[in-house]
Coordinates of C-alpha atoms in Angstrom, one line a residue:
M1 CA 45.3 14.9 73.6
E2 CA 44.7 18.6 74.2
D3 CA 47.8 20.6 75.0
L4 CA 46.8 22.6 78.0
F5 CA 49.7 25.0 77.3
A6 CA 49.1 25.5 73.6
G7 CA 49.1 29.1 72.8
V8 CA 51.1 30.1 75.8
G9 CA 53.5 32.8 74.6
E10 CA 51.5 33.5 71.5
R11 CA 49.7 36.5 73.0
S12 CA 51.2 39.9 72.5
T13 CA 53.2 41.6 75.2
T14 CA 50.5 44.3 75.5
D15 CA 47.9 41.6 76.2
K16 CA 50.0 40.0 78.9
L17 CA 50.8 43.4 80.5
N18 CA 47.1 44.3 80.5
E19 CA 46.1 41.0 82.1
Y20 CA 48.8 41.3 84.8
Q21 CA 47.8 44.9 85.6
S22 CA 44.1 43.9 85.9
V23 CA 45.2 41.2 88.4
I24 CA 47.1 43.7 90.5
A25 CA 44.7 46.6 90.2
G26 CA 42.0 45.2 92.5
L27 CA 44.2 44.4 95.4
S28 CA 44.1 46.2 98.7
D29 CA 47.2 47.8 100.1
A30 CA 48.0 44.9 102.4
Q31 CA 47.4 42.3 99.6
R32 CA 49.6 44.3 97.2
R33 CA 52.4 44.3 99.8
A34 CA 52.1 40.5 100.1
V35 CA 52.1 40.1 96.4
T36 CA 55.0 42.4 95.5
H37 CA 57.3 41.6 98.4
E38 CA 60.8 40.6 97.1
D39 CA 63.1 41.1 100.0
G40 CA 63.5 37.6 101.4
P41 CA 61.2 35.3 103.5
L42 CA 57.6 36.5 104.0
I43 CA 54.8 35.6 106.5
V44 CA 51.3 36.5 105.3
L45 CA 48.7 36.3 108.1
A46 CA 45.3 35.8 106.5
G47 CA 42.2 35.2 108.4
P48 CA 38.8 34.0 106.9
G49 CA 37.5 36.0 104.1
T50 CA 40.6 38.3 103.8
G51 CA 41.4 37.4 100.1
K52 CA 44.1 34.9 100.9
T53 CA 43.6 32.8 97.7
R54 CA 43.6 36.0 95.6
A55 CA 46.9 37.1 97.2
I56 CA 48.5 33.7 96.5
T57 CA 47.5 33.6 92.8
S58 CA 48.4 37.2 92.3
R59 CA 51.8 36.6 93.9
V60 CA 52.5 33.8 91.4
A61 CA 51.4 36.1 88.6
H62 CA 53.7 38.8 89.9
M63 CA 56.7 36.4 90.1
I64 CA 56.2 35.3 86.5
H65 CA 55.7 38.8 85.1
E66 CA 57.9 41.1 87.2
R67 CA 60.7 38.9 88.4
G68 CA 62.0 37.4 85.2
I69 CA 61.0 33.8 85.8
A70 CA 59.5 33.5 82.3
K71 CA 62.7 34.9 80.8
L72 CA 64.8 32.3 82.8
V73 CA 62.9 29.1 82.1
G74 CA 60.7 30.0 79.2
Q75 CA 57.0 31.1 79.1
T76 CA 55.7 27.6 78.8
Q77 CA 57.7 26.3 81.7
A78 CA 56.7 29.3 83.8
A79 CA 53.1 28.5 83.1
R80 CA 53.7 25.0 84.5
I81 CA 53.6 26.0 88.2
H82 CA 54.3 23.1 90.4
A83 CA 51.3 22.9 92.8
S84 CA 51.2 20.0 95.2
T85 CA 50.8 18.8 98.7
F86 CA 53.8 18.2 100.9
H87 CA 53.4 14.4 100.4
S88 CA 53.0 14.7 96.7
L89 CA 56.1 16.8 96.4
G90 CA 58.0 14.4 98.6
L91 CA 56.9 11.4 96.6
G92 CA 58.3 13.1 93.4
I93 CA 61.6 13.6 95.1
V94 CA 61.7 10.0 96.5
R95 CA 60.9 8.6 93.0
R96 CA 63.5 10.8 91.3
F97 CA 66.3 9.7 93.7
A98 CA 65.0 6.3 94.7
D99 CA 68.3 4.6 93.8
L100 CA 70.2 6.8 96.4
L101 CA 67.7 5.6 99.0
G102 CA 68.0 2.0 98.1
L103 CA 64.4 1.9 97.0
P104 CA 62.7 0.8 93.7
G105 CA 61.7 3.6 91.3
D106 CA 58.1 3.3 92.4
P107 CA 58.1 2.2 96.0
M108 CA 54.9 0.8 97.5
I109 CA 53.2 2.9 100.2
M110 CA 52.0 0.7 103.0
D111 CA 48.5 0.9 104.3
S112 CA 47.6 0.7 108.0
A113 CA 47.0 -3.0 108.0
Q114 CA 50.4 -3.8 106.5
R115 CA 52.1 -1.4 108.9
N116 CA 50.4 -2.9 112.0
R117 CA 51.3 -6.4 110.8
L118 CA 54.9 -5.5 110.4
I119 CA 55.0 -3.8 113.8
R120 CA 53.5 -7.0 115.3
D121 CA 56.2 -9.1 113.6
I122 CA 59.0 -6.9 114.9
I123 CA 57.7 -7.0 118.5
R124 CA 57.5 -10.8 118.4
D125 CA 60.8 -11.3 116.5
E126 CA 62.8 -8.9 118.6
R127 CA 61.0 -9.7 121.9
L128 CA 60.2 -6.1 122.7
Y129 CA 57.7 -4.8 125.2
R130 CA 58.4 -7.7 127.5
K131 CA 57.6 -5.7 130.6
S132 CA 54.3 -4.3 129.4
L133 CA 52.4 -7.1 127.6
S134 CA 49.9 -7.7 130.4
T135 CA 47.2 -6.2 128.2
G136 CA 48.3 -8.1 125.1
I137 CA 50.3 -7.3 122.0
S138 CA 47.6 -5.0 120.5
A139 CA 48.3 -2.3 123.2
A140 CA 52.0 -2.6 122.4
I141 CA 51.3 -2.2 118.6
D142 CA 49.2 0.9 119.3
H143 CA 51.9 2.5 121.6
A144 CA 54.7 1.8 119.1
R145 CA 52.7 3.1 116.1
G146 CA 51.6 6.2 118.0
T147 CA 55.2 6.9 119.2
M148 CA 56.6 6.5 115.7
E149 CA 54.0 8.9 114.2
S150 CA 54.7 11.5 116.9
L151 CA 58.4 11.3 116.2
R152 CA 57.9 11.5 112.5
H153 CA 55.8 14.6 112.9
L154 CA 58.7 16.1 114.8
G155 CA 61.0 15.2 112.0
M156 CA 63.0 12.6 114.1
D157 CA 64.2 9.3 112.8
A158 CA 65.1 6.3 115.0
Q159 CA 68.7 7.5 115.4
A160 CA 67.7 11.0 116.5
A161 CA 65.1 9.5 118.9
Q162 CA 67.8 7.2 120.4
S163 CA 70.0 10.3 121.0
W164 CA 67.2 12.0 122.8
L165 CA 66.6 8.9 124.9
D166 CA 70.2 8.7 125.9
D167 CA 70.1 12.3 127.1
A168 CA 66.9 11.6 129.0
R169 CA 68.4 8.6 130.8
N170 CA 71.4 10.7 131.8
D171 CA 69.1 13.3 133.3
I172 CA 67.0 10.9 135.3
G173 CA 69.1 11.6 138.4
E174 CA 67.6 15.1 138.5
Y175 CA 64.2 13.6 139.5
E176 CA 63.0 13.0 143.0
Q177 CA 63.4 9.4 144.2
S178 CA 59.6 9.0 144.3
D179 CA 59.4 10.0 140.6
R180 CA 62.5 8.3 139.4
D181 CA 61.1 4.8 139.1
A182 CA 58.1 6.0 137.1
R183 CA 60.3 8.0 134.8
S184 CA 62.6 5.0 134.3
A185 CA 59.6 2.8 133.4
E186 CA 58.3 5.5 131.0
L187 CA 61.7 5.6 129.3
D188 CA 61.9 1.8 129.1
R189 CA 58.6 1.8 127.2
F190 CA 59.8 4.6 125.0
A191 CA 63.0 2.5 124.3
D192 CA 60.8 -0.4 123.1
A193 CA 59.1 1.9 120.7
I194 CA 62.4 3.2 119.4
G195 CA 63.5 -0.4 119.0
V196 CA 60.4 -1.0 116.8
Y197 CA 61.1 2.2 114.9
G198 CA 64.6 1.3 114.0
H199 CA 63.7 -2.2 112.9
F200 CA 60.7 -0.8 111.1
E201 CA 62.9 1.6 109.1
Q202 CA 65.3 -1.2 108.2
R203 CA 62.7 -3.8 107.2
T204 CA 60.7 -1.3 105.0
R205 CA 63.9 -0.4 103.1
E206 CA 64.7 -4.0 102.6
L207 CA 61.2 -4.6 101.2
G208 CA 61.2 -1.5 99.1
W209 CA 58.2 -0.1 101.1
I210 CA 57.5 3.3 102.6
V211 CA 54.8 4.9 104.8
S212 CA 53.2 8.2 104.1
D213 CA 55.4 10.0 106.7
D214 CA 58.5 8.9 104.7
L215 CA 57.4 11.2 102.0
I216 CA 58.3 14.1 104.3
M217 CA 61.3 12.6 106.2
L218 CA 63.2 10.9 103.3
P219 CA 63.4 13.9 101.0
T220 CA 64.5 16.1 104.0
K221 CA 67.2 13.7 104.9
L222 CA 68.3 13.2 101.3
I223 CA 68.6 16.9 100.6
R224 CA 70.6 17.4 103.8
E225 CA 73.0 14.5 103.4
N226 CA 73.6 14.5 99.6
P227 CA 75.1 17.7 98.1
M228 CA 74.2 16.7 94.5
V229 CA 70.5 16.2 95.5
A230 CA 70.5 19.5 97.4
S231 CA 71.9 21.3 94.4
I232 CA 69.3 19.9 92.0
V233 CA 66.3 20.5 94.4
H234 CA 67.5 24.1 95.2
H235 CA 67.7 24.8 91.5
D236 CA 64.3 23.3 90.7
F237 CA 62.5 25.0 93.6
K238 CA 63.8 28.6 93.9
H239 CA 60.5 30.1 94.8
L240 CA 58.1 28.6 97.4
V241 CA 54.6 29.6 98.5
V242 CA 53.1 27.5 101.2
D243 CA 49.4 27.7 101.9
E244 CA 47.5 26.8 105.1
F245 CA 50.8 27.1 107.0
Q246 CA 49.0 26.8 110.4
D247 CA 48.3 23.1 109.6
V248 CA 51.9 22.0 109.1
N249 CA 54.0 20.0 111.6
L250 CA 57.6 20.3 112.6
G251 CA 58.6 17.6 110.1
Q252 CA 57.1 19.6 107.2
I253 CA 58.8 22.8 108.4
E254 CA 62.1 20.9 108.3
M255 CA 61.3 19.9 104.8
I256 CA 60.8 23.5 103.8
R257 CA 64.1 24.4 105.5
A258 CA 65.9 21.7 103.5
I259 CA 64.4 22.9 100.2
C260 CA 64.8 26.6 101.0
P261 CA 67.7 27.1 103.5
P262 CA 67.4 30.2 105.8
S263 CA 69.0 33.4 104.5
D264 CA 68.0 37.0 104.1
R265 CA 67.3 36.3 100.4
A266 CA 65.4 33.0 100.8
D267 CA 62.3 33.3 98.6
V268 CA 59.8 31.5 100.7
C269 CA 56.3 32.8 101.5
V270 CA 54.1 31.1 104.1
V271 CA 50.4 32.0 104.2
G272 CA 47.8 31.1 106.8
D273 CA 45.7 32.0 109.8
D274 CA 47.8 32.1 112.9
D275 CA 44.6 32.2 115.0
Q276 CA 43.4 28.9 113.7
S277 CA 44.7 25.5 114.6
I278 CA 42.3 22.5 114.3
Y279 CA 44.6 19.7 113.2
G280 CA 46.6 19.1 116.3
F281 CA 45.2 15.6 116.4
R282 CA 47.3 14.7 113.3
G283 CA 50.5 16.5 114.4
A284 CA 49.9 20.1 113.3
D285 CA 52.0 22.5 115.4
D286 CA 50.0 25.5 116.7
R287 CA 53.2 27.5 116.9
A288 CA 54.1 27.0 113.3
F289 CA 54.5 30.7 112.5
A290 CA 56.7 31.2 115.6
H291 CA 58.9 28.4 114.5
F292 CA 59.2 29.9 111.0
A293 CA 60.1 33.3 112.3
G294 CA 62.7 31.6 114.5
I295 CA 64.3 29.8 111.6
W296 CA 64.0 32.4 108.8
T297 CA 64.9 35.3 111.1
H298 CA 64.8 37.9 108.4
A299 CA 61.2 37.2 107.6
Q300 CA 58.8 40.1 107.3
T301 CA 55.1 39.9 108.1
V302 CA 52.1 41.2 106.3
Q303 CA 48.7 41.1 107.9
L304 CA 45.5 40.7 105.8
T305 CA 42.9 41.9 108.3
T306 CA 40.0 43.1 106.2
N307 CA 37.2 40.5 106.1
Y308 CA 35.3 40.7 102.8
R309 CA 32.9 37.9 103.6
S310 CA 31.2 38.3 107.0
A311 CA 29.0 41.0 108.5
E312 CA 30.4 43.3 111.1
V313 CA 28.7 41.5 114.0
I314 CA 30.4 38.2 113.1
V315 CA 33.8 39.8 112.8
E316 CA 33.4 41.6 116.1
A317 CA 32.4 38.4 117.8
S318 CA 35.5 36.7 116.4
N319 CA 37.8 39.4 117.6
A320 CA 36.2 39.2 121.1
S321 CA 36.8 35.5 121.2
I322 CA 40.4 35.3 119.9
V323 CA 41.6 38.1 122.1
R324 CA 41.2 35.8 125.1
A325 CA 43.7 33.3 123.7
Q326 CA 46.6 32.7 126.0
S327 CA 49.2 32.8 123.2
R328 CA 49.1 34.4 119.7
F329 CA 51.7 34.9 117.1
A330 CA 50.4 38.4 116.4
P331 CA 48.6 39.4 119.6
D332 CA 47.6 42.9 118.4
K333 CA 46.0 41.7 115.2
E334 CA 42.4 42.6 114.8
A335 CA 40.0 42.0 111.9
D336 CA 37.6 44.5 110.4
A337 CA 34.5 44.0 108.3
H338 CA 34.5 45.4 104.7
R339 CA 30.7 44.9 104.5
G340 CA 30.1 46.8 107.6
D341 CA 26.8 46.3 109.5
V342 CA 24.4 44.1 107.5
E343 CA 20.7 44.5 108.2
G344 CA 19.2 41.5 110.1
S345 CA 22.6 40.0 111.1
A346 CA 22.9 39.2 114.8
I347 CA 24.4 36.7 117.2
Q348 CA 22.6 35.1 120.1
L349 CA 24.4 32.9 122.6
V350 CA 22.0 30.6 124.5
K351 CA 23.5 28.5 127.3
M352 CA 21.5 25.3 128.1
D353 CA 21.6 23.1 131.2
D354 CA 21.8 20.0 129.0
D355 CA 21.7 19.0 125.3
Y356 CA 18.2 17.6 125.5
R357 CA 16.7 21.1 125.8
A358 CA 18.6 22.5 122.8
G359 CA 16.0 21.3 120.4
E360 CA 13.2 22.9 122.4
A361 CA 15.1 26.2 122.4
I362 CA 15.7 26.1 118.6
A363 CA 12.1 25.3 117.9
S364 CA 11.0 28.2 120.1
M365 CA 13.3 30.6 118.3
L366 CA 12.1 29.5 114.9
L367 CA 8.4 29.8 115.9
D368 CA 9.2 33.3 117.1
M369 CA 10.8 34.2 113.8
A370 CA 7.8 32.9 112.0
S371 CA 5.3 34.9 114.1
T372 CA 7.2 38.2 113.6
G373 CA 8.3 37.6 110.0
G374 CA 4.8 37.7 108.5
E375 CA 4.0 36.4 105.1
E376 CA 7.5 37.0 103.8
F377 CA 9.0 34.5 106.3
S378 CA 9.8 30.9 105.2
F379 CA 11.2 28.1 107.2
S380 CA 13.2 27.1 104.1
S381 CA 15.4 30.3 104.7
C382 CA 16.6 28.8 108.0
A383 CA 19.4 26.3 108.6
V384 CA 20.2 24.3 111.7
I385 CA 23.8 22.9 112.0
A386 CA 24.7 20.4 114.7
R387 CA 28.0 18.9 115.9
S388 CA 26.9 15.3 115.0
G389 CA 24.3 13.4 113.2
A390 CA 22.8 12.0 116.4
F391 CA 22.4 15.4 117.9
L392 CA 20.9 16.7 114.7
E393 CA 18.4 13.8 114.7
Q394 CA 17.4 14.8 118.3
I395 CA 16.8 18.4 117.3
A396 CA 14.8 17.3 114.3
Q397 CA 12.4 15.4 116.5
N398 CA 11.8 18.5 118.6
L399 CA 11.1 20.6 115.5
L400 CA 8.6 18.0 114.1
L401 CA 6.8 17.9 117.4
E402 CA 6.3 21.7 117.1
G403 CA 5.0 21.3 113.5
I404 CA 8.1 22.8 111.9
P405 CA 8.8 21.3 108.5
I406 CA 12.4 19.9 108.1
D407 CA 14.6 18.7 105.3
M408 CA 17.5 16.6 106.7
R409 CA 20.6 16.9 104.6
E410 CA 23.2 14.5 106.0
K411 CA 25.9 13.3 103.7
V412 CA 26.0 9.5 103.7
S413 CA 29.4 7.9 103.3
P414 CA 29.7 5.0 100.8
M415 CA 31.2 3.1 103.7
E416 CA 27.8 3.1 105.3
D417 CA 26.7 0.6 102.7
E418 CA 26.7 -2.9 104.2
G419 CA 28.0 -4.5 101.0
A420 CA 30.9 -2.1 100.8
R421 CA 31.8 -2.8 104.4
D422 CA 31.7 -6.5 103.7
V423 CA 34.1 -6.1 100.8
F424 CA 36.5 -4.1 102.8
A425 CA 36.4 -6.6 105.7
W426 CA 37.3 -9.4 103.3
A427 CA 40.1 -7.3 101.7
R428 CA 41.6 -6.4 105.1
L429 CA 41.4 -10.0 106.2
I430 CA 43.4 -11.1 103.2
V431 CA 46.1 -8.6 104.1
D432 CA 46.0 -9.3 107.8
P433 CA 44.5 -12.8 108.6
E434 CA 44.8 -12.1 112.3
S435 CA 42.5 -9.1 112.2
A436 CA 39.8 -10.1 114.7
P437 CA 37.2 -7.4 114.0
N438 CA 37.2 -8.1 110.2
L439 CA 37.0 -11.8 110.8
Q440 CA 34.1 -11.3 113.1
R441 CA 32.3 -9.3 110.5
V442 CA 32.9 -11.8 107.8
L443 CA 31.6 -14.7 109.9
T444 CA 28.5 -12.9 111.1
R445 CA 27.5 -11.8 107.6
P446 CA 26.1 -13.9 104.7
P447 CA 26.8 -16.6 103.7
Y448 CA 28.0 -17.8 107.1
R449 CA 25.7 -16.0 109.5
V450 CA 27.4 -17.3 112.7
D451 CA 25.5 -16.3 115.9
P452 CA 27.4 -13.2 117.3
V453 CA 27.0 -14.4 120.9
K454 CA 28.5 -17.8 120.1
L455 CA 31.2 -16.2 118.0
N456 CA 32.2 -13.8 120.9
A457 CA 32.4 -16.7 123.3
L458 CA 34.6 -18.6 120.8
F459 CA 36.9 -15.6 120.4
G460 CA 37.1 -15.3 124.2
S461 CA 38.1 -18.9 124.6
Y462 CA 40.7 -18.5 121.8
R463 CA 42.3 -15.5 123.4
A464 CA 42.4 -17.2 126.8
A465 CA 44.1 -20.3 125.3
R466 CA 46.8 -18.3 123.5
P467 CA 50.1 -17.2 125.2
R468 CA 49.6 -13.6 126.3
Y469 CA 52.7 -12.6 124.4
E470 CA 51.1 -13.6 121.1
Q471 CA 47.8 -11.9 121.7

């Protein structure tokens, strides 16, 4: 096997110095400040095209060359930078200290079907959600799972959630009488979810199973509660650089806090775009940078505002859009375009009464470009991007009607293959025999080919005959 690190340390000191200086030489002033900062926690605000990746890699090079890391751990070890996702890092810590968590050395990570089945068993065994099963147990499973995920994104285990619930019940007297009953019912439903959460944590530990969110919560809890683990982790991870920080949730911020406790000398650098937050649906906190600044109160901020990628008209439009945001971490931040004004670049905003006319408008614009562009114009130099495949298909039909040639480039998922979907349906059915959608697919596909209408009627009769609590 090839040693990827062979030869590391064999180059002369002069060669290493020249290589490092070439890395640093091409940086802008703002990038250089981000790279060479050594006075405690650092926030790097980096919008699109501002050289964020270059700043991160250069900072790592600077840490190795200028801050003595290679001298402390050896050149080969310094070259083995630990780069991972939060979950991958957490899995390494869980595996390393699995015995302290009561887990096997290589715990099994549950999939969604196993998780839902366990939640269903807990609800039935513990007789939870008794007041809200009018819509069947599936709705209770969805509520319990969603509540658990939200609590985990907030870094709260079942015990912490129960403490919050106790405080909320104590405060219920502050509500108007007309709202008190509704609030009480809401808290009762939340209590059922916490009940599921507590039993879920207990049963997964007994089975030696974990879910993906445990890879954030368990390392955090372990570092906080076990001084030996804390000492080892703090020694192993003295220098942290976190990319795409705008996409983290509170649980991940707490994990960073556990690994690199707040102080004026904490060597943690978070990098990201504070004006971007598109992963709220999976728990990302749009105030992540504000939370960081509130925890690491000595943090300094460097803004990378020069966009090296886009034309000036694009950057100006972006500035005009984001300035209208109600809340920004750095409200005065404004990007500038390194390329300046690029010939032919422009933005047109066309507001349509309905989506059906969008294809006509696009066709009209393309035909106008063709008539004014002369022989040098080619439709192949134009791209149309749509929000969905169905909308793109609609636009394509309009273009074809106008005689405009098209080349549809839609990435097809392997899961669109009927055979692959059949295999997954069988696999999911093996894991969860009560999964109605997968059973329906298996029965309506070869070799059974059950009539879908008759099958739906059969399922309806089955659901009506079962006790509602077991549905």
